[in-house]
Amino acid sequence: MTRTPLIFAAGVFYPGGEHITGWRSPAAEPTAYLDIDYYTRFAQTAEAGRFATLFLADELYVWDRFRSGIDHGVNVRLEPFTLLSALSQVTSRIGLAATVSTTYNEPYHAARKLASLDHLSAGRAAWNLVTSASDEEARNFGREAHLEHATRYRRGAEFVEVVNGLWDSWDDDAFVFDKRSGRFADRSKLHVLDHRGDHFAVRGPLNIPRPVQGHPPLFQAGASEAGRDLAGRTADAVFTLGGGDLAGGRAQYDDYKRRAVAAGRTGDDLSVLPWFSPIIGATAAEAEERFRELARLTPDRVQVDLLSHYLGHDLGDRDLDGPFDFEFDLDSFNQSKSGYAAIQSLSAQGSFTIRELAWEVLRRRFTLGTPDTLAAHLIEQYEQRAADGFILMAPTLPDTLEAFVGEIVPRLTDHGIYPAEYEGDTLRDHLGLARPRGRYAA
Amino acid sequence: MTRTPLIFAAGVFYPGGEHITGWRSPAAEPTAYLDIDYYTRFAQTAEAGRFATLFLADELYVWDRFRSGIDHGVNVRLEPFTLLSALSQVTSRIGLAATVSTTYNEPYHAARKLASLDHLSAGRAAWNLVTSASDEEARNFGREAHLEHATRYRRGAEFVEVVNGLWDSWDDDAFVFDKRSGRFADRSKLHVLDHRGDHFAVRGPLNIPRPVQGHPPLFQAGASEAGRDLAGRTADAVFTLGGGDLAGGRAQYDDYKRRAVAAGRTGDDLSVLPWFSPIIGATAAEAEERFRELARLTPDRVQVDLLSHYLGHDLGDRDLDGPFDFEFDLDSFNQSKSGYAAIQSLSAQGSFTIRELAWEVLRRRFTLGTPDTLAAHLIEQYEQRAADGFILMAPTLPDTLEAFVGEIVPRLTDHGIYPAEYEGDTLRDHLGLARPRGRYAA
Ligand SMILES: Cc1cc2nc3c(=O)[nH]c(=O)nc-3n(C[C@H](O)[C@H](O)[C@H](O)COP(=O)(O)O)c2cc1C
Ligand SMILES: Cc1cc2nc3c(=O)[nH]c(=O)nc-3n(C[C@H](O)[C@H](O)[C@H](O)COP(=O)(O)O)c2cc1C
């Protein structure tokens, strides 16, 4: 079997790009962030670049833990399912992936919306499973504090099981539509799930036919031990933060593939898509200058507050130019464990002031280069099996996506690892995945 | 103040029309029920007829209590928010109303999706609040039995309070978008709801700006005492089953208006929209023949099982041609109380066999006539204040909607009570409602 070509997902969390103050960059259009035309252009640009999918990241709260978040950040966004459904009508090939928090949703609703989006888009829906990370989200859903890390991953695993089961409620050929006999459906092809687990009791059946894709693909980004385990067992693709250098990337890649195999799947069943947030310049110096420009748009206060947020501990009253000196306690930490661990290991690599560490955390998110060096980096990662593709989280929008499609994509196609046209119709096709049969189908 | 012109909402529950076996009618297109083009034509036809809104009815289960429901009924449909969001891109004036069960949803999600749809459609979103009615729905959401009637209406009332509060999280002018100063939002214009009630604890704020309409309109159809009370206090429009004859309709209309006034609102704040399900013929005899045709498409079994469902009691093992003889007990009944009461009063009007009663229940849903008599009926209801408009639940689709727009609408426009063009832009405009200010706005 030949390897699936390089895969790209075009992600958006902040409407102005991945960087929290990307909305201030010269090309940014902050007054358009509720405007469907803005997202239509985004989707159509990604589609012109043969991206496998759009991906809408999502959180269920306003980041008001620190005042700077409201003053300077973009805390508002359209809701993923409504936005992607609208975009289904102005695109024809690109996938449409919505983030679903399994901690604060019901599997019946999620299965149904995903199936509906899949029908509306002729087989292009997908979901990104997250377990959510902060107490603020809990408080919007009747809880005082966020569900504990291990529990929320167990709930997430059960959620996937229920959703997959609900999608198989009707066999693919359950509907007869016979006006003459009056037979609409064949009852022997309808199945009652009757799930009873630790977290959910869901009888079913689902009130929508099996999705076009059978099971819309499942993305994940869990990076903790529990998160990787869940991805290995259930995800079709995983978003990672990469493993640092090539060796680290390969090790991380192998780890995910091994987990898939250990769960009785094949390595090809799980695509590994590291984070790629490029700052593109005509020369290396220009890329560096662009990064500095972007950094200048972010008040120190914001960057330190972000660090405080990742650590779950307010550093704001300390001397920002004093040494970063912090007792890590990964076990008891209940937000993103992998993000916390990454800061712990970064901080051990040198002696940083708080301000320096805050900026170093930012800098690590980006890859600086020219179209040539960035394309070479992507090719190497793919060919050396540190990546099956990438999740492009453009630091600024719409300019970075446009530059990526205009300047980097052609180099990948010329190199022969990236398609010049979409080859299949559904998102599963783009990901090189077969369509699963219904579990009860004869 | 002049009276708001006649208002129409175009409803869909079964994709093939309101009648459960409408999918068998000659013009029906059952293989298109998952096809966005089918709904696009529906929406565009209603828009050509200046309907104030589409309305997607919804339930959260498959009706498999009786075998006939699977064999002959249409138990599958697209999910309302995804479908309406897609339709927002192929329509420009018509409202887009989604059903939300307040029993099996979270207000944070509902407020967000409605706000998002409102932004995507430039002010055309609305919701239909239902409290759900059957145990099958409960079992898809972790409960063994449906929430008790009074409790679910109290939960519904609190749900509305939370949603309205969340929509006011950001003042209309909270966003600054000032690239130069780096100020995105004005923190003094962000408000934390911090709701703590019997059913919900929701901190807020909502992570999307205030909807275009401020508060997307709220529709309701509760008809029990609790349901009417909630509508009087909170709804912008209520779907009713009409009051029988003109006097009954006027009494029902007055009752809703009085409840609005008692709640400190005006009668104009609450539009009353009775059910209208026309069977249209060129002559009365032709309409009668159409009804018979439609009835012939429904097996007796289906119609009796529907009656059993409305009564929460299986009549299927009785002699269908024996007398209908049933102990009603409204107090303990936990599905739709008003539907149950309507059957009780109908059955008291004569002596029916089970089969006859089942068919009489069906027949009462429809109004038979010619374009002239049906138009005259609508005009009388409106002018005599038994209705501010109607919820058109076409018995068959797409033909009945097309006939309604082609043959009845022009008569209403000629009569001067129905607009020849849309006059406003938002759904609130179409309903004659002002845009509410944010509760905190200076
Ligand atoms: C590319 C990418 C996208 C992510 N998108 C989201 C998101 O939309 N919402 C969210 O709550 N978390 C998101 N995360 C965070 C992950 O879901 C996860 O919480 C995080 O990686 C920590 O996982 P852990 O708890 O397993 O350490 C994303 C992470 C990555 C790398
Ligand atoms: C036009 C119309 C549309 C309705 N749409 C729905 C719906 O989409 N979903 C639902 O569960 N109930 C729907 N209902 C039922 C009502 O919400 C309500 O449950 C019913 O009228 C009984 O109310 P009660 O419990 O107050 O008697 C609808 C009723 C009418 C008249």
PDB file of C-alpha atoms in Angstrom, chain B residues 306-312 315 324 326 328 333 336-349 352 357-358 360-361 365:
ATOM      1  CA  LEU B 306     -50.693   7.277  17.255  1.00  0.00           C
ATOM      2  CA  LEU B 307     -53.835   7.456  19.386  1.00  0.00           C
ATOM      3  CA  SER B 308     -52.280   4.985  21.818  1.00  0.00           C
ATOM      4  CA  HIS B 309     -49.203   7.175  21.932  1.00  0.00           C
ATOM      5  CA  TYR B 310     -51.136  10.380  22.657  1.00  0.00           C
ATOM      6  CA  LEU B 311     -52.928   8.550  25.458  1.00  0.00           C
ATOM      7  CA  GLY B 312     -49.785   6.880  26.802  1.00  0.00           C
ATOM      8  CA  LEU B 315     -55.031   0.215  22.638  1.00  0.00           C
ATOM      9  CA  PHE B 324     -63.633   3.612  22.740  1.00  0.00           C
ATOM     10  CA  PHE B 326     -61.008   4.796  28.392  1.00  0.00           C
ATOM     11  CA  PHE B 328     -58.774   9.534  31.485  1.00  0.00           C
ATOM     12  CA  PHE B 333     -50.455  11.945  32.698  1.00  0.00           C
ATOM     13  CA  SER B 336     -48.463  16.449  26.403  1.00  0.00           C
ATOM     14  CA  LYS B 337     -51.279  17.281  28.773  1.00  0.00           C
ATOM     15  CA  SER B 338     -53.098  19.505  26.319  1.00  0.00           C
ATOM     16  CA  GLY B 339     -53.106  16.857  23.594  1.00  0.00           C
ATOM     17  CA  TYR B 340     -54.496  14.351  26.077  1.00  0.00           C
ATOM     18  CA  ALA B 341     -57.195  16.758  27.208  1.00  0.00           C
ATOM     19  CA  ALA B 342     -58.182  17.473  23.592  1.00  0.00           C
ATOM     20  CA  ILE B 343     -58.771  13.761  22.971  1.00  0.00           C
ATOM     21  CA  GLN B 344     -60.735  13.512  26.182  1.00  0.00           C
ATOM     22  CA  SER B 345     -63.067  16.295  25.126  1.00  0.00           C
ATOM     23  CA  LEU B 346     -63.368  15.002  21.556  1.00  0.00           C
ATOM     24  CA  SER B 347     -64.263  11.515  22.764  1.00  0.00           C
ATOM     25  CA  ALA B 348     -66.985  12.980  24.956  1.00  0.00           C
ATOM     26  CA  GLN B 349     -68.656  14.557  21.917  1.00  0.00           C
ATOM     27  CA  PHE B 352     -66.739   6.440  18.799  1.00  0.00           C
ATOM     28  CA  LEU B 357     -61.745   8.097  17.130  1.00  0.00           C
ATOM     29  CA  ALA B 358     -58.266   7.531  15.730  1.00  0.00           C
ATOM     30  CA  GLU B 360     -61.343  11.727  13.863  1.00  0.00           C
ATOM     31  CA  VAL B 361     -58.169  12.836  15.683  1.00  0.00           C
ATOM     32  CA  ARG B 365     -55.677  18.417  12.318  1.00  0.00           C
TER      33      ARG B 365
END
